[in-house]
C-alpha cells in the first residue's frame, strides 16, 4: 500500500531507516531462520527509532527468489526483502508487482530513477538484490553494517535525530496518525504522539485504511494460527510416529534377542544331550569291556587252579609210586 507523503525523506535518512530496520530484523531472527518477506508494512518508524510488526502481512512481491521456489531460505532471504524495500523507498515506486516479477523482471539501478542516490548506496542496493543468495550480504546485520559505513563516510549523524526532525516537521502532533502495535524494536516514550508509518512512501497509516489493514492483519494472524496449529499437529503426529517406531524397533530388538537366546539354549540342550548319550555309551562300553575282562580273568584263574590241582595229584601219585 503506497501512501504518498507531501515531503519525501532524503536518501541518506532513508538508508538510516533501512539500516535500523536491518538491525531489528537481525535481532528478530531466531536460530538463523529468516523472518520472512519483510514488507514495508512490517517496518514502523517513530521518533525514537524503528520497530518491527512481525504480524504484518507479507507479500510475494517482497519475497526472495529461493523462498518463492519453495525453499526454506536463510538470513540472506531477509536481506533480499530489505533490498526491495530500500530500492522502492529510494526510487519512489514499486519494484515488483508479484512473485513472477521477483523471479524474472530486470532490476534497474535505483540511481537510474533517482539521481540523488550516491554510487556507493546504489552498489549496496544492487548487492542486496542479487538473485543468487551467495552474492548477497550474508546477513541483515552485515547489510546494516555496510549501510552504517556508508553513512559514516558521508558524515551522516550516528543517530535517529534527522529522521525524528523529519517526522516532527512533516507529521505535526495535530495530524491524524494511528499507532500500530510493534512486535519488536523501540517504541515511543509515554507522552509523545505515536508516529508509526510505512517506509514505502514515508507517510503515516491513515484512519481510512484501518479497516482494510485490520482485515489483512486479522487474516494473516488467522493464517499464522492455522499454520502454527497445523505445524504443531504435524509435530505431535511425527513425535508419536517416531515414538511408536522406536517402541516397535525396541520390541523387535528384544524379540530378536529372545529368539537368539532361545535358539542358543536349544542348541546347548542338544549338545548337552549328545554329550550325555556319548558319556553313557562310553560308560556302557567300559562296563562291557570290564565284564569281558573279568570273565576272562576268572576263566584263566580256574584253568590255573585246575592245572595246579592236577600237578599236585600227579606229584602225590609219583611219590606214592616211589615209595
PDB file of C-alpha atoms in Angstrom:
ATOM      1  CA  UNK A   1       0.000   0.000   0.000  1.00  0.00           C
ATOM      2  CA  UNK A   2       1.654   3.225  -1.147  1.00  0.00           C
ATOM      3  CA  UNK A   3       0.645   6.314   0.829  1.00  0.00           C
ATOM      4  CA  UNK A   4       2.295   9.406  -0.554  1.00  0.00           C
ATOM      5  CA  UNK A   5       3.730  11.967   1.827  1.00  0.00           C
ATOM      6  CA  UNK A   6       3.886  15.674   0.997  1.00  0.00           C
ATOM      7  CA  UNK A   7       7.643  15.604   1.559  1.00  0.00           C
ATOM      8  CA  UNK A   8       9.963  12.692   0.918  1.00  0.00           C
ATOM      9  CA  UNK A   9      12.659  11.624   3.346  1.00  0.00           C
ATOM     10  CA  UNK A  10      16.158  12.303   1.971  1.00  0.00           C
ATOM     11  CA  UNK A  11      18.216   9.419   0.585  1.00  0.00           C
ATOM     12  CA  UNK A  12      20.718   9.118   3.449  1.00  0.00           C
ATOM     13  CA  UNK A  13      17.954   9.250   6.067  1.00  0.00           C
ATOM     14  CA  UNK A  14      16.138   6.569   4.093  1.00  0.00           C
ATOM     15  CA  UNK A  15      19.321   4.481   4.236  1.00  0.00           C
ATOM     16  CA  UNK A  16      19.395   5.063   8.028  1.00  0.00           C
ATOM     17  CA  UNK A  17      15.801   3.790   8.309  1.00  0.00           C
ATOM     18  CA  UNK A  18      16.676   0.568   6.453  1.00  0.00           C
ATOM     19  CA  UNK A  19      19.932   0.281   8.410  1.00  0.00           C
ATOM     20  CA  UNK A  20      17.966   0.326  11.693  1.00  0.00           C
ATOM     21  CA  UNK A  21      15.330  -1.979  10.194  1.00  0.00           C
ATOM     22  CA  UNK A  22      18.049  -4.451   9.184  1.00  0.00           C
ATOM     23  CA  UNK A  23      19.405  -4.423  12.741  1.00  0.00           C
ATOM     24  CA  UNK A  24      15.882  -5.078  14.056  1.00  0.00           C
ATOM     25  CA  UNK A  25      15.368  -7.900  11.542  1.00  0.00           C
ATOM     26  CA  UNK A  26      18.667  -9.486  12.614  1.00  0.00           C
ATOM     27  CA  UNK A  27      17.562  -9.401  16.268  1.00  0.00           C
ATOM     28  CA  UNK A  28      14.136 -10.834  15.341  1.00  0.00           C
ATOM     29  CA  UNK A  29      15.629 -13.837  13.562  1.00  0.00           C
ATOM     30  CA  UNK A  30      15.529 -16.957  15.698  1.00  0.00           C
ATOM     31  CA  UNK A  31      18.264 -19.543  15.279  1.00  0.00           C
ATOM     32  CA  UNK A  32      19.340 -18.052  11.980  1.00  0.00           C
ATOM     33  CA  UNK A  33      15.894 -18.552  10.453  1.00  0.00           C
ATOM     34  CA  UNK A  34      14.541 -15.782   8.188  1.00  0.00           C
ATOM     35  CA  UNK A  35      11.706 -13.532   9.377  1.00  0.00           C
ATOM     36  CA  UNK A  36      10.004 -13.972   6.004  1.00  0.00           C
ATOM     37  CA  UNK A  37       9.028 -11.450   3.365  1.00  0.00           C
ATOM     38  CA  UNK A  38       9.932  -8.148   5.040  1.00  0.00           C
ATOM     39  CA  UNK A  39       7.356  -5.793   3.542  1.00  0.00           C
ATOM     40  CA  UNK A  40       7.052  -2.021   4.096  1.00  0.00           C
ATOM     41  CA  UNK A  41       4.034  -2.655   6.351  1.00  0.00           C
ATOM     42  CA  UNK A  42       6.309  -4.515   8.739  1.00  0.00           C
ATOM     43  CA  UNK A  43       8.696  -1.570   9.245  1.00  0.00           C
ATOM     44  CA  UNK A  44       7.332   1.063  11.616  1.00  0.00           C
ATOM     45  CA  UNK A  45       9.046   4.425  12.029  1.00  0.00           C
ATOM     46  CA  UNK A  46       8.694   6.684  15.068  1.00  0.00           C
ATOM     47  CA  UNK A  47      10.691   9.476  16.666  1.00  0.00           C
ATOM     48  CA  UNK A  48      12.556   7.013  18.901  1.00  0.00           C
ATOM     49  CA  UNK A  49      13.665   4.572  16.218  1.00  0.00           C
ATOM     50  CA  UNK A  50      12.499   1.623  14.151  1.00  0.00           C
ATOM     51  CA  UNK A  51      10.128  -1.136  15.253  1.00  0.00           C
ATOM     52  CA  UNK A  52       9.004  -4.310  13.502  1.00  0.00           C
ATOM     53  CA  UNK A  53       5.417  -5.508  13.252  1.00  0.00           C
ATOM     54  CA  UNK A  54       6.097  -9.202  12.649  1.00  0.00           C
ATOM     55  CA  UNK A  55       2.345  -9.868  12.380  1.00  0.00           C
ATOM     56  CA  UNK A  56       2.032  -7.621   9.331  1.00  0.00           C
ATOM     57  CA  UNK A  57       1.007  -9.500   6.211  1.00  0.00           C
ATOM     58  CA  UNK A  58       3.811 -10.430   3.853  1.00  0.00           C
ATOM     59  CA  UNK A  59       3.652 -10.419   0.075  1.00  0.00           C
ATOM     60  CA  UNK A  60       5.223 -12.457  -2.739  1.00  0.00           C
ATOM     61  CA  UNK A  61       6.363  -9.112  -4.168  1.00  0.00           C
ATOM     62  CA  UNK A  62       8.758  -8.830  -1.181  1.00  0.00           C
ATOM     63  CA  UNK A  63       9.869 -12.474  -1.062  1.00  0.00           C
ATOM     64  CA  UNK A  64      13.270 -13.785  -2.097  1.00  0.00           C
ATOM     65  CA  UNK A  65      13.564 -15.999  -5.207  1.00  0.00           C
ATOM     66  CA  UNK A  66      14.571 -19.060  -3.182  1.00  0.00           C
ATOM     67  CA  UNK A  67      11.519 -18.807  -0.923  1.00  0.00           C
ATOM     68  CA  UNK A  68       9.250 -18.414  -3.949  1.00  0.00           C
ATOM     69  CA  UNK A  69      10.797 -21.645  -5.238  1.00  0.00           C
ATOM     70  CA  UNK A  70       9.613 -23.351  -2.051  1.00  0.00           C
ATOM     71  CA  UNK A  71      12.990 -23.475  -0.331  1.00  0.00           C
ATOM     72  CA  UNK A  72      13.249 -22.547   3.379  1.00  0.00           C
ATOM     73  CA  UNK A  73      15.769 -19.763   2.752  1.00  0.00           C
ATOM     74  CA  UNK A  74      18.071 -18.314   5.380  1.00  0.00           C
ATOM     75  CA  UNK A  75      19.280 -14.931   6.723  1.00  0.00           C
ATOM     76  CA  UNK A  76      20.105 -13.837   3.181  1.00  0.00           C
ATOM     77  CA  UNK A  77      16.426 -14.178   2.222  1.00  0.00           C
ATOM     78  CA  UNK A  78      15.573 -11.291   4.559  1.00  0.00           C
ATOM     79  CA  UNK A  79      18.419  -9.275   3.007  1.00  0.00           C
ATOM     80  CA  UNK A  80      16.715  -9.583  -0.394  1.00  0.00           C
ATOM     81  CA  UNK A  81      13.375  -8.403   1.065  1.00  0.00           C
ATOM     82  CA  UNK A  82      15.063  -5.423   2.759  1.00  0.00           C
ATOM     83  CA  UNK A  83      16.808  -4.661  -0.523  1.00  0.00           C
ATOM     84  CA  UNK A  84      13.437  -4.423  -2.257  1.00  0.00           C
ATOM     85  CA  UNK A  85      12.113  -2.039   0.418  1.00  0.00           C
ATOM     86  CA  UNK A  86      15.247   0.130   0.193  1.00  0.00           C
ATOM     87  CA  UNK A  87      15.087   0.208  -3.621  1.00  0.00           C
ATOM     88  CA  UNK A  88      11.431   1.309  -3.546  1.00  0.00           C
ATOM     89  CA  UNK A  89      11.944   3.900  -0.814  1.00  0.00           C
ATOM     90  CA  UNK A  90      14.767   5.451  -2.870  1.00  0.00           C
ATOM     91  CA  UNK A  91      13.123   5.106  -6.306  1.00  0.00           C
ATOM     92  CA  UNK A  92       9.679   6.227  -5.062  1.00  0.00           C
ATOM     93  CA  UNK A  93       7.940   3.440  -6.974  1.00  0.00           C
ATOM     94  CA  UNK A  94       7.219  -0.274  -6.793  1.00  0.00           C
ATOM     95  CA  UNK A  95       9.909  -2.712  -7.946  1.00  0.00           C
ATOM     96  CA  UNK A  96       7.901  -5.945  -8.210  1.00  0.00           C
ATOM     97  CA  UNK A  97       4.144  -6.455  -8.511  1.00  0.00           C
ATOM     98  CA  UNK A  98       4.144 -10.177  -7.754  1.00  0.00           C
ATOM     99  CA  UNK A  99       6.300 -13.264  -7.342  1.00  0.00           C
ATOM    100  CA  UNK A 100       6.693 -13.660 -11.088  1.00  0.00           C
ATOM    101  CA  UNK A 101       8.361 -10.253 -11.269  1.00  0.00           C
ATOM    102  CA  UNK A 102      10.695 -11.247  -8.429  1.00  0.00           C
ATOM    103  CA  UNK A 103      11.834 -14.280 -10.392  1.00  0.00           C
ATOM    104  CA  UNK A 104      12.236 -12.717 -13.832  1.00  0.00           C
ATOM    105  CA  UNK A 105      11.915  -8.919 -14.016  1.00  0.00           C
ATOM    106  CA  UNK A 106      15.056  -6.900 -14.714  1.00  0.00           C
ATOM    107  CA  UNK A 107      16.160  -4.865 -11.698  1.00  0.00           C
ATOM    108  CA  UNK A 108      17.316  -1.403 -12.802  1.00  0.00           C
ATOM    109  CA  UNK A 109      19.871   0.513 -10.751  1.00  0.00           C
ATOM    110  CA  UNK A 110      17.980   2.708  -8.318  1.00  0.00           C
ATOM    111  CA  UNK A 111      20.132   5.661  -9.361  1.00  0.00           C
ATOM    112  CA  UNK A 112      18.532   5.469 -12.821  1.00  0.00           C
ATOM    113  CA  UNK A 113      15.254   6.548 -11.222  1.00  0.00           C
ATOM    114  CA  UNK A 114      16.710   8.832  -8.557  1.00  0.00           C
ATOM    115  CA  UNK A 115      19.883  10.705  -9.487  1.00  0.00           C
ATOM    116  CA  UNK A 116      20.344  11.764  -5.847  1.00  0.00           C
ATOM    117  CA  UNK A 117      21.242   8.197  -4.824  1.00  0.00           C
ATOM    118  CA  UNK A 118      25.023   8.015  -4.143  1.00  0.00           C
ATOM    119  CA  UNK A 119      27.021   5.491  -6.185  1.00  0.00           C
ATOM    120  CA  UNK A 120      28.038   3.612  -3.033  1.00  0.00           C
ATOM    121  CA  UNK A 121      24.411   3.286  -1.919  1.00  0.00           C
ATOM    122  CA  UNK A 122      23.431   2.143  -5.416  1.00  0.00           C
ATOM    123  CA  UNK A 123      26.044  -0.629  -5.171  1.00  0.00           C
ATOM    124  CA  UNK A 124      24.769  -1.727  -1.747  1.00  0.00           C
ATOM    125  CA  UNK A 125      21.189  -1.939  -3.052  1.00  0.00           C
ATOM    126  CA  UNK A 126      22.368  -3.912  -6.089  1.00  0.00           C
ATOM    127  CA  UNK A 127      24.230  -6.445  -3.924  1.00  0.00           C
ATOM    128  CA  UNK A 128      21.258  -6.881  -1.583  1.00  0.00           C
ATOM    129  CA  UNK A 129      19.056  -7.613  -4.622  1.00  0.00           C
ATOM    130  CA  UNK A 130      21.285 -10.328  -6.097  1.00  0.00           C
ATOM    131  CA  UNK A 131      19.023 -13.217  -7.033  1.00  0.00           C
ATOM    132  CA  UNK A 132      21.785 -15.651  -6.061  1.00  0.00           C
ATOM    133  CA  UNK A 133      21.924 -15.822  -2.230  1.00  0.00           C
ATOM    134  CA  UNK A 134      25.687 -16.368  -2.289  1.00  0.00           C
ATOM    135  CA  UNK A 135      26.149 -12.959  -3.968  1.00  0.00           C
ATOM    136  CA  UNK A 136      24.179 -11.040  -1.297  1.00  0.00           C
ATOM    137  CA  UNK A 137      25.245  -9.821   2.124  1.00  0.00           C
ATOM    138  CA  UNK A 138      25.443 -12.909   4.370  1.00  0.00           C
ATOM    139  CA  UNK A 139      23.036 -11.442   6.937  1.00  0.00           C
ATOM    140  CA  UNK A 140      20.879  -8.433   7.740  1.00  0.00           C
ATOM    141  CA  UNK A 141      23.490  -7.438  10.329  1.00  0.00           C
ATOM    142  CA  UNK A 142      26.218  -7.254   7.676  1.00  0.00           C
ATOM    143  CA  UNK A 143      23.799  -5.370   5.395  1.00  0.00           C
ATOM    144  CA  UNK A 144      23.206  -2.873   8.221  1.00  0.00           C
ATOM    145  CA  UNK A 145      26.954  -2.566   8.807  1.00  0.00           C
ATOM    146  CA  UNK A 146      27.518  -1.686   5.123  1.00  0.00           C
ATOM    147  CA  UNK A 147      24.825   0.990   5.283  1.00  0.00           C
ATOM    148  CA  UNK A 148      26.263   2.315   8.552  1.00  0.00           C
ATOM    149  CA  UNK A 149      29.743   2.582   6.989  1.00  0.00           C
ATOM    150  CA  UNK A 150      28.267   4.458   4.029  1.00  0.00           C
ATOM    151  CA  UNK A 151      26.502   6.887   6.362  1.00  0.00           C
ATOM    152  CA  UNK A 152      29.662   7.391   8.428  1.00  0.00           C
ATOM    153  CA  UNK A 153      31.675   8.125   5.281  1.00  0.00           C
ATOM    154  CA  UNK A 154      29.006  10.625   4.206  1.00  0.00           C
ATOM    155  CA  UNK A 155      29.164  12.364   7.596  1.00  0.00           C
ATOM    156  CA  UNK A 156      25.597  11.379   8.488  1.00  0.00           C
ATOM    157  CA  UNK A 157      24.922  11.628  12.269  1.00  0.00           C
ATOM    158  CA  UNK A 158      25.167   8.329  14.099  1.00  0.00           C
ATOM    159  CA  UNK A 159      21.665   8.736  15.482  1.00  0.00           C
ATOM    160  CA  UNK A 160      17.964   8.791  14.642  1.00  0.00           C
ATOM    161  CA  UNK A 161      17.870  12.580  15.079  1.00  0.00           C
ATOM    162  CA  UNK A 162      17.457  13.573  11.414  1.00  0.00           C
ATOM    163  CA  UNK A 163      14.555  11.154  10.986  1.00  0.00           C
ATOM    164  CA  UNK A 164      12.906  12.431  14.167  1.00  0.00           C
ATOM    165  CA  UNK A 165      13.176  16.012  12.828  1.00  0.00           C
ATOM    166  CA  UNK A 166      11.596  14.915   9.557  1.00  0.00           C
ATOM    167  CA  UNK A 167       8.719  13.230  11.386  1.00  0.00           C
ATOM    168  CA  UNK A 168       8.132  16.242  13.636  1.00  0.00           C
ATOM    169  CA  UNK A 169       8.132  18.651  10.666  1.00  0.00           C
ATOM    170  CA  UNK A 170       6.149  16.501   8.223  1.00  0.00           C
ATOM    171  CA  UNK A 171       3.684  14.991  10.685  1.00  0.00           C
ATOM    172  CA  UNK A 172       2.952  17.553  13.453  1.00  0.00           C
ATOM    173  CA  UNK A 173       1.310  16.386  16.641  1.00  0.00           C
ATOM    174  CA  UNK A 174      -2.102  17.523  15.389  1.00  0.00           C
ATOM    175  CA  UNK A 175      -2.012  15.235  12.333  1.00  0.00           C
ATOM    176  CA  UNK A 176      -4.379  12.277  12.201  1.00  0.00           C
ATOM    177  CA  UNK A 177      -1.938   9.444  12.917  1.00  0.00           C
ATOM    178  CA  UNK A 178      -2.605   5.952  14.150  1.00  0.00           C
ATOM    179  CA  UNK A 179      -0.382   3.838  16.354  1.00  0.00           C
ATOM    180  CA  UNK A 180       0.312   0.313  15.109  1.00  0.00           C
ATOM    181  CA  UNK A 181       1.468  -2.280  17.684  1.00  0.00           C
ATOM    182  CA  UNK A 182       5.004  -3.464  17.036  1.00  0.00           C
ATOM    183  CA  UNK A 183       6.418  -6.859  17.843  1.00  0.00           C
ATOM    184  CA  UNK A 184       9.985  -5.725  18.419  1.00  0.00           C
ATOM    185  CA  UNK A 185      12.221  -2.692  18.354  1.00  0.00           C
ATOM    186  CA  UNK A 186      11.984   0.610  20.246  1.00  0.00           C
ATOM    187  CA  UNK A 187       8.558   2.070  20.955  1.00  0.00           C
ATOM    188  CA  UNK A 188       7.573   5.732  21.511  1.00  0.00           C
ATOM    189  CA  UNK A 189       8.019   7.062  25.051  1.00  0.00           C
ATOM    190  CA  UNK A 190       4.960   7.864  27.114  1.00  0.00           C
ATOM    191  CA  UNK A 191       3.525  11.300  26.444  1.00  0.00           C
ATOM    192  CA  UNK A 192       4.743  11.560  22.840  1.00  0.00           C
ATOM    193  CA  UNK A 193       2.433  11.283  19.871  1.00  0.00           C
ATOM    194  CA  UNK A 194       2.956   7.940  18.063  1.00  0.00           C
ATOM    195  CA  UNK A 195       4.277   8.459  14.553  1.00  0.00           C
ATOM    196  CA  UNK A 196       4.241   4.956  13.117  1.00  0.00           C
ATOM    197  CA  UNK A 197       4.320   4.875   9.336  1.00  0.00           C
ATOM    198  CA  UNK A 198       5.219   2.704   6.394  1.00  0.00           C
ATOM    199  CA  UNK A 199       8.638   3.137   4.812  1.00  0.00           C
ATOM    200  CA  UNK A 200       7.178   2.861   1.298  1.00  0.00           C
ATOM    201  CA  UNK A 201       6.022   6.450   0.773  1.00  0.00           C
ATOM    202  CA  UNK A 202       7.306   7.543   4.201  1.00  0.00           C
ATOM    203  CA  UNK A 203       3.816   8.519   5.322  1.00  0.00           C
ATOM    204  CA  UNK A 204       1.508   7.556   8.222  1.00  0.00           C
ATOM    205  CA  UNK A 205      -1.235   4.954   8.061  1.00  0.00           C
ATOM    206  CA  UNK A 206      -4.451   6.963   7.737  1.00  0.00           C
ATOM    207  CA  UNK A 207      -7.667   6.146   9.541  1.00  0.00           C
ATOM    208  CA  UNK A 208      -9.441   5.340   6.283  1.00  0.00           C
ATOM    209  CA  UNK A 209      -7.059   2.457   5.692  1.00  0.00           C
ATOM    210  CA  UNK A 210      -7.512   0.855   9.093  1.00  0.00           C
ATOM    211  CA  UNK A 211     -10.405  -1.468   8.221  1.00  0.00           C
ATOM    212  CA  UNK A 212      -8.576  -2.974   5.269  1.00  0.00           C
ATOM    213  CA  UNK A 213      -5.316  -3.116   7.189  1.00  0.00           C
ATOM    214  CA  UNK A 214      -7.031  -4.763  10.165  1.00  0.00           C
ATOM    215  CA  UNK A 215      -8.736  -7.285   7.898  1.00  0.00           C
ATOM    216  CA  UNK A 216      -5.406  -8.157   6.329  1.00  0.00           C
ATOM    217  CA  UNK A 217      -3.749  -8.360   9.750  1.00  0.00           C
ATOM    218  CA  UNK A 218      -6.601 -10.493  11.120  1.00  0.00           C
ATOM    219  CA  UNK A 219      -6.375 -12.834   8.143  1.00  0.00           C
ATOM    220  CA  UNK A 220      -2.604 -13.028   8.497  1.00  0.00           C
ATOM    221  CA  UNK A 221      -2.990 -13.784  12.217  1.00  0.00           C
ATOM    222  CA  UNK A 222      -5.632 -16.430  11.471  1.00  0.00           C
ATOM    223  CA  UNK A 223      -3.468 -17.945   8.746  1.00  0.00           C
ATOM    224  CA  UNK A 224      -0.466 -17.940  11.072  1.00  0.00           C
ATOM    225  CA  UNK A 225      -2.526 -19.510  13.872  1.00  0.00           C
ATOM    226  CA  UNK A 226      -3.795 -22.165  11.461  1.00  0.00           C
ATOM    227  CA  UNK A 227      -0.276 -22.763  10.154  1.00  0.00           C
ATOM    228  CA  UNK A 228       1.068 -22.932  13.715  1.00  0.00           C
ATOM    229  CA  UNK A 229      -1.662 -25.404  14.681  1.00  0.00           C
ATOM    230  CA  UNK A 230      -1.015 -27.493  11.581  1.00  0.00           C
ATOM    231  CA  UNK A 231       2.701 -27.429  12.346  1.00  0.00           C
ATOM    232  CA  UNK A 232       2.044 -28.343  15.988  1.00  0.00           C
ATOM    233  CA  UNK A 233      -0.329 -31.159  14.959  1.00  0.00           C
ATOM    234  CA  UNK A 234       2.214 -32.448  12.461  1.00  0.00           C
ATOM    235  CA  UNK A 235       4.989 -32.197  15.048  1.00  0.00           C
ATOM    236  CA  UNK A 236       2.823 -34.113  17.550  1.00  0.00           C
ATOM    237  CA  UNK A 237       1.950 -36.736  14.930  1.00  0.00           C
ATOM    238  CA  UNK A 238       5.578 -37.024  13.881  1.00  0.00           C
ATOM    239  CA  UNK A 239       6.638 -37.352  17.524  1.00  0.00           C
ATOM    240  CA  UNK A 240       4.007 -40.042  18.148  1.00  0.00           C
ATOM    241  CA  UNK A 241       5.004 -41.884  14.978  1.00  0.00           C
ATOM    242  CA  UNK A 242       8.660 -41.634  15.965  1.00  0.00           C
ATOM    243  CA  UNK A 243       7.883 -42.940  19.477  1.00  0.00           C
ATOM    244  CA  UNK A 244       5.803 -45.802  18.063  1.00  0.00           C
ATOM    245  CA  UNK A 245       8.556 -46.634  15.584  1.00  0.00           C
ATOM    246  CA  UNK A 246      11.148 -46.527  18.367  1.00  0.00           C
ATOM    247  CA  UNK A 247       8.949 -48.773  20.539  1.00  0.00           C
ATOM    248  CA  UNK A 248       8.426 -51.196  17.636  1.00  0.00           C
ATOM    249  CA  UNK A 249      12.159 -51.255  16.920  1.00  0.00           C
ATOM    250  CA  UNK A 250      12.876 -51.797  20.628  1.00  0.00           C
ATOM    251  CA  UNK A 251      10.347 -54.665  20.779  1.00  0.00           C
ATOM    252  CA  UNK A 252      11.739 -56.147  17.574  1.00  0.00           C
ATOM    253  CA  UNK A 253      15.248 -55.977  19.052  1.00  0.00           C
ATOM    254  CA  UNK A 254      14.037 -57.585  22.287  1.00  0.00           C
ATOM    255  CA  UNK A 255      12.178 -60.317  20.350  1.00  0.00           C
ATOM    256  CA  UNK A 256      15.250 -60.959  18.212  1.00  0.00           C
ATOM    257  CA  UNK A 257      17.441 -61.180  21.312  1.00  0.00           C
ATOM    258  CA  UNK A 258      14.953 -63.541  22.980  1.00  0.00           C
ATOM    259  CA  UNK A 259      14.809 -65.700  19.844  1.00  0.00           C
ATOM    260  CA  UNK A 260      18.599 -65.805  19.665  1.00  0.00           C
ATOM    261  CA  UNK A 261      18.829 -66.720  23.367  1.00  0.00           C
ATOM    262  CA  UNK A 262      16.154 -69.434  22.891  1.00  0.00           C
ATOM    263  CA  UNK A 263      17.968 -70.818  19.846  1.00  0.00           C
ATOM    264  CA  UNK A 264      21.246 -70.801  21.783  1.00  0.00           C
ATOM    265  CA  UNK A 265      19.573 -72.574  24.719  1.00  0.00           C
ATOM    266  CA  UNK A 266      18.064 -75.196  22.417  1.00  0.00           C
ATOM    267  CA  UNK A 267      21.393 -75.694  20.686  1.00  0.00           C
ATOM    268  CA  UNK A 268      23.090 -76.089  24.076  1.00  0.00           C
ATOM    269  CA  UNK A 269      20.417 -78.554  25.178  1.00  0.00           C
ATOM    270  CA  UNK A 270      21.001 -80.639  22.046  1.00  0.00           C
ATOM    271  CA  UNK A 271      24.755 -80.522  22.631  1.00  0.00           C
ATOM    272  CA  UNK A 272      24.304 -81.469  26.295  1.00  0.00           C
ATOM    273  CA  UNK A 273      22.015 -84.404  25.331  1.00  0.00           C
ATOM    274  CA  UNK A 274      24.506 -85.620  22.755  1.00  0.00           C
ATOM    275  CA  UNK A 275      27.338 -85.344  25.276  1.00  0.00           C
ATOM    276  CA  UNK A 276      25.265 -87.282  27.864  1.00  0.00           C
ATOM    277  CA  UNK A 277      24.470 -90.016  25.312  1.00  0.00           C
ATOM    278  CA  UNK A 278      28.130 -90.257  24.326  1.00  0.00           C
ATOM    279  CA  UNK A 279      29.122 -90.427  28.008  1.00  0.00           C
ATOM    280  CA  UNK A 280      26.514 -93.144  28.687  1.00  0.00           C
ATOM    281  CA  UNK A 281      27.674 -95.141  25.658  1.00  0.00           C
ATOM    282  CA  UNK A 282      31.265 -94.834  26.826  1.00  0.00           C
ATOM    283  CA  UNK A 283      30.310 -95.964  30.318  1.00  0.00           C
ATOM    284  CA  UNK A 284      28.306 -98.891  28.902  1.00  0.00           C
ATOM    285  CA  UNK A 285      31.206 -99.938  26.674  1.00  0.00           C
ATOM    286  CA  UNK A 286      33.602 -99.618  29.601  1.00  0.00           C
ATOM    287  CA  UNK A 287      31.333-101.805  31.735  1.00  0.00           C
ATOM    288  CA  UNK A 288      31.046-104.407  28.941  1.00  0.00           C
ATOM    289  CA  UNK A 289      34.812-104.422  28.419  1.00  0.00           C
ATOM    290  CA  UNK A 290      35.330-104.864  32.165  1.00  0.00           C
ATOM    291  CA  UNK A 291      32.839-107.744  32.289  1.00  0.00           C
ATOM    292  CA  UNK A 292      34.624-109.499  29.411  1.00  0.00           C
ATOM    293  CA  UNK A 293      37.994-108.928  31.092  1.00  0.00           C
ATOM    294  CA  UNK A 294      36.704-110.146  34.452  1.00  0.00           C
ATOM    295  CA  UNK A 295      35.247-113.294  32.836  1.00  0.00           C
ATOM    296  CA  UNK A 296      38.471-113.991  31.000  1.00  0.00           C
ATOM    297  CA  UNK A 297      40.470-113.456  34.184  1.00  0.00           C
ATOM    298  CA  UNK A 298      38.145-115.841  36.074  1.00  0.00           C
ATOM    299  CA  UNK A 299      38.439-118.475  33.388  1.00  0.00           C
ATOM    300  CA  UNK A 300      42.220-118.154  33.362  1.00  0.00           C
ATOM    301  CA  UNK A 301      42.284-118.445  37.174  1.00  0.00           C
ATOM    302  CA  UNK A 302      40.051-121.539  37.066  1.00  0.00           C
ATOM    303  CA  UNK A 303      42.292-123.114  34.440  1.00  0.00           C
ATOM    304  CA  UNK A 304      45.336-122.294  36.569  1.00  0.00           C
ATOM    305  CA  UNK A 305      43.637-123.803  39.641  1.00  0.00           C
ATOM    306  CA  UNK A 306      42.777-126.983  37.738  1.00  0.00           C
ATOM    307  CA  UNK A 307      46.342-127.306  36.457  1.00  0.00           C
ATOM    308  CA  UNK A 308      47.705-126.759  39.942  1.00  0.00           C
ATOM    309  CA  UNK A 309      45.382-129.473  41.331  1.00  0.00           C
ATOM    310  CA  UNK A 310      46.387-131.862  38.542  1.00  0.00           C
ATOM    311  CA  UNK A 311      50.037-131.208  39.179  1.00  0.00           C
ATOM    312  CA  UNK A 312      49.573-131.811  42.887  1.00  0.00           C
ATOM    313  CA  UNK A 313      47.751-135.051  42.285  1.00  0.00           C
ATOM    314  CA  UNK A 314      50.402-136.192  39.827  1.00  0.00           C
ATOM    315  CA  UNK A 315      53.090-135.383  42.342  1.00  0.00           C
ATOM    316  CA  UNK A 316      51.293-137.335  45.082  1.00  0.00           C
ATOM    317  CA  UNK A 317      50.844-140.336  42.802  1.00  0.00           C
ATOM    318  CA  UNK A 318      54.531-140.272  41.849  1.00  0.00           C
ATOM    319  CA  UNK A 319      55.512-140.013  45.471  1.00  0.00           C
ATOM    320  CA  UNK A 320      53.355-142.966  46.315  1.00  0.00           C
ATOM    321  CA  UNK A 321      54.804-144.998  43.472  1.00  0.00           C
ATOM    322  CA  UNK A 322      58.328-144.176  44.515  1.00  0.00           C
ATOM    323  CA  UNK A 323      57.541-145.238  47.995  1.00  0.00           C
TER     324      UNK A 323
END
